[in-house]
One Martini backbone bead per residue (centre of mass of N, CA, C, O) as a GRO file, in nm:
protein
  282
    1UNK     BB    1  11.900  17.543  11.593
    2UNK     BB    2  12.009  17.239  11.681
    3UNK     BB    3  11.933  17.034  11.945
    4UNK     BB    4  12.120  16.834  12.162
    5UNK     BB    5  12.085  16.563  12.320
    6UNK     BB    6  12.218  16.415  12.592
    7UNK     BB    7  12.183  16.128  12.477
    8UNK     BB    8  12.337  16.180  12.213
    9UNK     BB    9  12.606  16.262  12.338
   10UNK     BB   10  12.647  15.996  12.497
   11UNK     BB   11  12.655  15.803  12.251
   12UNK     BB   12  12.925  15.906  12.130
   13UNK     BB   13  13.097  15.822  12.419
   14UNK     BB   14  13.026  15.540  12.458
   15UNK     BB   15  13.130  15.255  12.609
   16UNK     BB   16  13.224  14.937  12.511
   17UNK     BB   17  13.185  14.624  12.583
   18UNK     BB   18  13.266  14.300  12.526
   19UNK     BB   19  12.991  14.210  12.422
   20UNK     BB   20  12.956  14.430  12.208
   21UNK     BB   21  13.213  14.353  12.053
   22UNK     BB   22  13.140  14.062  11.991
   23UNK     BB   23  12.883  14.124  11.824
   24UNK     BB   24  13.040  14.284  11.610
   25UNK     BB   25  13.209  14.048  11.512
   26UNK     BB   26  12.975  13.885  11.404
   27UNK     BB   27  12.871  14.088  11.200
   28UNK     BB   28  13.147  14.133  11.042
   29UNK     BB   29  13.187  13.839  10.963
   30UNK     BB   30  12.942  13.826  10.776
   31UNK     BB   31  13.032  14.048  10.582
   32UNK     BB   32  13.293  13.917  10.495
   33UNK     BB   33  13.168  13.653  10.382
   34UNK     BB   34  12.960  13.804  10.178
   35UNK     BB   35  13.059  14.110  10.088
   36UNK     BB   36  12.799  14.221  10.250
   37UNK     BB   37  12.606  14.489  10.407
   38UNK     BB   38  12.443  14.641  10.681
   39UNK     BB   39  12.629  14.811  10.897
   40UNK     BB   40  12.527  15.071  11.036
   41UNK     BB   41  12.235  14.969  11.125
   42UNK     BB   42  12.344  14.737  11.312
   43UNK     BB   43  12.533  14.900  11.512
   44UNK     BB   44  12.300  15.078  11.639
   45UNK     BB   45  12.128  14.813  11.757
   46UNK     BB   46  12.273  14.615  11.952
   47UNK     BB   47  12.188  14.706  12.241
   48UNK     BB   48  11.887  14.678  12.204
   49UNK     BB   49  11.890  14.372  12.135
   50UNK     BB   50  12.052  14.267  12.369
   51UNK     BB   51  11.860  14.346  12.602
   52UNK     BB   52  11.616  14.198  12.508
   53UNK     BB   53  11.754  13.900  12.492
   54UNK     BB   54  11.901  13.901  12.780
   55UNK     BB   55  11.661  14.067  12.985
   56UNK     BB   56  11.340  14.063  12.872
   57UNK     BB   57  11.258  13.832  12.710
   58UNK     BB   58  11.014  13.574  12.685
   59UNK     BB   59  11.218  13.304  12.595
   60UNK     BB   60  11.279  12.988  12.392
   61UNK     BB   61  11.496  12.837  12.182
   62UNK     BB   62  11.355  12.541  12.218
   63UNK     BB   63  11.061  12.724  12.194
   64UNK     BB   64  10.978  12.945  11.950
   65UNK     BB   65  10.641  12.870  11.953
   66UNK     BB   66  10.548  12.987  12.204
   67UNK     BB   67  10.247  13.141  12.280
   68UNK     BB   68  10.388  13.309  12.545
   69UNK     BB   69  10.577  13.467  12.400
   70UNK     BB   70  10.761  13.711  12.322
   71UNK     BB   71  10.765  13.981  12.086
   72UNK     BB   72  11.001  14.059  11.812
   73UNK     BB   73  11.029  14.334  11.579
   74UNK     BB   74  11.216  14.408  11.283
   75UNK     BB   75  11.132  14.663  11.094
   76UNK     BB   76  11.437  14.720  11.045
   77UNK     BB   77  11.549  14.488  10.837
   78UNK     BB   78  11.846  14.592  10.750
   79UNK     BB   79  11.942  14.526  11.067
   80UNK     BB   80  11.973  14.199  11.088
   81UNK     BB   81  12.260  14.135  11.197
   82UNK     BB   82  12.193  14.187  11.493
   83UNK     BB   83  11.978  13.969  11.520
   84UNK     BB   84  12.142  13.723  11.429
   85UNK     BB   85  12.355  13.737  11.650
   86UNK     BB   86  12.159  13.690  11.888
   87UNK     BB   87  12.021  13.429  11.797
   88UNK     BB   88  12.279  13.262  11.783
   89UNK     BB   89  12.385  13.316  12.074
   90UNK     BB   90  12.100  13.198  12.202
   91UNK     BB   91  12.026  12.924  12.011
   92UNK     BB   92  11.836  12.925  11.746
   93UNK     BB   93  12.114  12.894  11.595
   94UNK     BB   94  12.398  12.842  11.458
   95UNK     BB   95  12.683  13.026  11.429
   96UNK     BB   96  12.766  12.917  11.143
   97UNK     BB   97  12.538  13.068  10.980
   98UNK     BB   98  12.679  13.349  10.959
   99UNK     BB   99  12.879  13.263  10.721
  100UNK     BB  100  12.614  13.245  10.506
  101UNK     BB  101  12.538  13.517  10.449
  102UNK     BB  102  12.366  13.545  10.148
  103UNK     BB  103  12.357  13.269  10.059
  104UNK     BB  104  12.206  13.027   9.860
  105UNK     BB  105  12.174  12.822  10.142
  106UNK     BB  106  12.068  13.031  10.332
  107UNK     BB  107  11.862  13.160  10.598
  108UNK     BB  108  12.029  13.441  10.564
  109UNK     BB  109  11.921  13.732  10.473
  110UNK     BB  110  11.900  14.080  10.408
  111UNK     BB  111  11.623  13.990  10.535
  112UNK     BB  112  11.391  13.891  10.742
  113UNK     BB  113  11.231  13.554  10.766
  114UNK     BB  114  10.949  13.408  10.811
  115UNK     BB  115  11.006  13.053  10.859
  116UNK     BB  116  11.332  13.052  10.825
  117UNK     BB  117  11.400  13.200  11.104
  118UNK     BB  118  11.460  13.142  11.408
  119UNK     BB  119  11.283  13.404  11.593
  120UNK     BB  120  11.129  13.523  11.361
  121UNK     BB  121  10.817  13.719  11.346
  122UNK     BB  122  10.888  13.886  11.070
  123UNK     BB  123  10.870  14.009  10.757
  124UNK     BB  124  11.120  14.247  10.661
  125UNK     BB  125  11.191  14.579  10.464
  126UNK     BB  126  10.934  14.705  10.417
  127UNK     BB  127  10.881  14.993  10.529
  128UNK     BB  128  10.621  15.045  10.792
  129UNK     BB  129  10.496  14.750  10.916
  130UNK     BB  130  10.571  14.655  11.210
  131UNK     BB  131  10.362  14.809  11.387
  132UNK     BB  132  10.110  14.679  11.269
  133UNK     BB  133  10.182  14.395  11.354
  134UNK     BB  134  10.208  14.461  11.656
  135UNK     BB  135   9.917  14.542  11.702
  136UNK     BB  136   9.797  14.267  11.629
  137UNK     BB  137   9.947  14.103  11.850
  138UNK     BB  138   9.850  14.268  12.096
  139UNK     BB  139   9.548  14.224  12.045
  140UNK     BB  140   9.556  13.914  12.049
  141UNK     BB  141   9.644  13.884  12.342
  142UNK     BB  142   9.386  13.999  12.460
  143UNK     BB  143   9.174  13.811  12.319
  144UNK     BB  144   9.344  13.542  12.437
  145UNK     BB  145   9.460  13.587  12.721
  146UNK     BB  146   9.761  13.690  12.701
  147UNK     BB  147  10.097  13.793  12.837
  148UNK     BB  148  10.231  13.896  12.604
  149UNK     BB  149  10.476  14.092  12.443
  150UNK     BB  150  10.543  14.376  12.217
  151UNK     BB  151  10.826  14.446  12.006
  152UNK     BB  152  10.934  14.741  11.814
  153UNK     BB  153  11.180  14.807  11.568
  154UNK     BB  154  11.276  15.133  11.459
  155UNK     BB  155  11.349  15.361  11.228
  156UNK     BB  156  11.385  15.692  11.164
  157UNK     BB  157  11.337  15.684  10.857
  158UNK     BB  158  11.084  15.500  10.868
  159UNK     BB  159  10.894  15.728  11.015
  160UNK     BB  160  10.806  15.862  10.741
  161UNK     BB  161  10.585  15.664  10.744
  162UNK     BB  162  10.241  15.667  10.765
  163UNK     BB  163  10.184  15.377  10.879
  164UNK     BB  164  10.299  15.425  11.159
  165UNK     BB  165  10.075  15.636  11.252
  166UNK     BB  166   9.836  15.452  11.216
  167UNK     BB  167   9.929  15.246  11.425
  168UNK     BB  168   9.945  15.439  11.664
  169UNK     BB  169   9.644  15.503  11.675
  170UNK     BB  170   9.553  15.209  11.724
  171UNK     BB  171   9.706  15.160  11.990
  172UNK     BB  172   9.555  15.383  12.149
  173UNK     BB  173   9.263  15.304  12.109
  174UNK     BB  174   9.334  15.008  12.257
  175UNK     BB  175   9.537  15.030  12.496
  176UNK     BB  176   9.845  14.905  12.431
  177UNK     BB  177  10.049  14.816  12.703
  178UNK     BB  178  10.188  14.555  12.531
  179UNK     BB  179  10.336  14.790  12.365
  180UNK     BB  180  10.665  14.848  12.202
  181UNK     BB  181  10.852  15.125  12.082
  182UNK     BB  182  11.169  15.128  11.915
  183UNK     BB  183  11.390  15.397  11.840
  184UNK     BB  184  11.645  15.436  11.602
  185UNK     BB  185  11.821  15.741  11.670
  186UNK     BB  186  12.079  15.820  11.436
  187UNK     BB  187  12.021  16.058  11.213
  188UNK     BB  188  12.066  15.842  10.964
  189UNK     BB  189  12.022  15.786  10.627
  190UNK     BB  190  12.085  15.689  10.311
  191UNK     BB  191  12.040  15.996  10.198
  192UNK     BB  192  12.075  16.121  10.497
  193UNK     BB  193  11.991  16.331  10.712
  194UNK     BB  194  11.696  16.355  10.873
  195UNK     BB  195  11.687  16.671  10.885
  196UNK     BB  196  11.696  16.683  10.566
  197UNK     BB  197  11.484  16.489  10.456
  198UNK     BB  198  11.290  16.464  10.741
  199UNK     BB  199  11.197  16.612  10.998
  200UNK     BB  200  11.126  16.499  11.347
  201UNK     BB  201  11.104  16.734  11.507
  202UNK     BB  202  10.934  16.667  11.784
  203UNK     BB  203  10.946  16.342  11.863
  204UNK     BB  204  10.827  16.301  12.145
  205UNK     BB  205  10.571  16.474  12.095
  206UNK     BB  206  10.453  16.301  11.875
  207UNK     BB  207  10.404  16.046  12.043
  208UNK     BB  208  10.230  16.184  12.255
  209UNK     BB  209  10.008  16.285  12.052
  210UNK     BB  210   9.944  15.959  11.998
  211UNK     BB  211   9.938  15.832  12.314
  212UNK     BB  212  10.221  15.791  12.423
  213UNK     BB  213  10.457  15.672  12.623
  214UNK     BB  214  10.770  15.844  12.695
  215UNK     BB  215  11.112  15.759  12.629
  216UNK     BB  216  11.461  15.843  12.691
  217UNK     BB  217  11.779  15.714  12.552
  218UNK     BB  218  12.078  15.563  12.551
  219UNK     BB  219  12.132  15.311  12.305
  220UNK     BB  220  12.436  15.218  12.445
  221UNK     BB  221  12.316  15.191  12.738
  222UNK     BB  222  12.261  14.913  12.905
  223UNK     BB  223  12.156  15.007  13.181
  224UNK     BB  224  11.938  15.204  13.078
  225UNK     BB  225  11.779  14.999  12.913
  226UNK     BB  226  11.706  14.809  13.140
  227UNK     BB  227  11.546  15.006  13.312
  228UNK     BB  228  11.326  15.079  13.103
  229UNK     BB  229  11.247  14.770  13.014
  230UNK     BB  230  11.161  14.699  13.334
  231UNK     BB  231  10.925  14.950  13.312
  232UNK     BB  232  10.652  14.784  13.220
  233UNK     BB  233  10.455  14.995  13.168
  234UNK     BB  234  10.491  15.328  13.181
  235UNK     BB  235  10.168  15.336  13.125
  236UNK     BB  236   9.873  15.257  13.200
  237UNK     BB  237   9.695  15.214  12.890
  238UNK     BB  238   9.972  15.256  12.727
  239UNK     BB  239  10.177  15.288  12.493
  240UNK     BB  240  10.529  15.256  12.417
  241UNK     BB  241  10.802  15.493  12.368
  242UNK     BB  242  11.152  15.444  12.275
  243UNK     BB  243  11.408  15.671  12.251
  244UNK     BB  244  11.710  15.583  12.082
  245UNK     BB  245  12.013  15.717  12.110
  246UNK     BB  246  12.233  15.695  11.832
  247UNK     BB  247  12.504  15.549  11.628
  248UNK     BB  248  12.603  15.518  11.330
  249UNK     BB  249  12.845  15.274  11.345
  250UNK     BB  250  12.902  15.183  11.619
  251UNK     BB  251  13.261  15.115  11.688
  252UNK     BB  252  13.343  15.262  11.408
  253UNK     BB  253  13.502  15.536  11.328
  254UNK     BB  254  13.455  15.530  11.009
  255UNK     BB  255  13.125  15.480  11.045
  256UNK     BB  256  13.046  15.708  11.213
  257UNK     BB  257  12.818  15.905  11.077
  258UNK     BB  258  12.837  15.731  10.790
  259UNK     BB  259  12.674  15.678  10.491
  260UNK     BB  260  12.885  15.482  10.349
  261UNK     BB  261  12.794  15.252  10.584
  262UNK     BB  262  12.512  15.150  10.529
  263UNK     BB  263  12.641  14.998  10.274
  264UNK     BB  264  12.829  14.701  10.174
  265UNK     BB  265  12.988  14.531   9.899
  266UNK     BB  266  13.287  14.590  10.018
  267UNK     BB  267  13.585  14.507  10.187
  268UNK     BB  268  13.868  14.635  10.246
  269UNK     BB  269  14.171  14.595  10.380
  270UNK     BB  270  14.167  14.863  10.540
  271UNK     BB  271  13.889  14.815  10.670
  272UNK     BB  272  13.958  14.552  10.814
  273UNK     BB  273  14.183  14.673  10.988
  274UNK     BB  274  14.006  14.885  11.131
  275UNK     BB  275  13.818  14.681  11.266
  276UNK     BB  276  14.028  14.529  11.436
  277UNK     BB  277  14.109  14.772  11.606
  278UNK     BB  278  13.817  14.825  11.727
  279UNK     BB  279  13.714  14.491  11.794
  280UNK     BB  280  13.889  14.287  11.678
  281UNK     BB  281  13.904  13.988  11.585
  282UNK     BB  282  13.690  13.803  11.309
   0.00000   0.00000   0.00000
């Protein structure tokens, strides 16, 4: 029998504050405008991305190329709507760009593109590459004697990829304590539950066995995320892995833990009404 983590149970019942609801309205407004988008993967990520950009990252929207900025890589590229919402809200580009999501003249595609979207540090979408890029950036910081940190957000289905674990071994070999992997552990991927597709447990022990210092947290609890992310590195000389227990589709009762909301090609009128009830008008 599968044991449910207390963090996972807490994620199911976690109450969302007004900022989290506002960011969900931005995400869902983009989906409505485009008529499509990865809804479930973005909604599980929002608090993780929110805390990074609101409270943790040393970044300047007016100088996105600052060589000393912290780097954040959304390896789980299909969750890009959460990233776009935060980047727009923080002033990397106008909020109005969100209305053009996936449009022919928009900078905002269905996966983030480096060089196209201000604030995006890597083109992602082919899963399994973000941590390797992060290892390279973290190693470059050491070689260039720079103080920036690198954060990589990974999906739980994504870490089925062997390249993730190759990167993890490299991070430990080099003692990259300026590298943080955040795992969006919503336990549901496009094909079905992660425990059915390819079981991940014991996930924390796996990361520990690869030499990472490991923390587990409710990925929708903003206060808990702040606490963990402001105490880095977790262990000097080791990269950190933060397992964030989340709910796919969090904030929309119809979408929560529902694989049908992994991606939507169209929102029906009844679905739009249900969203308004859950998060307010958008």
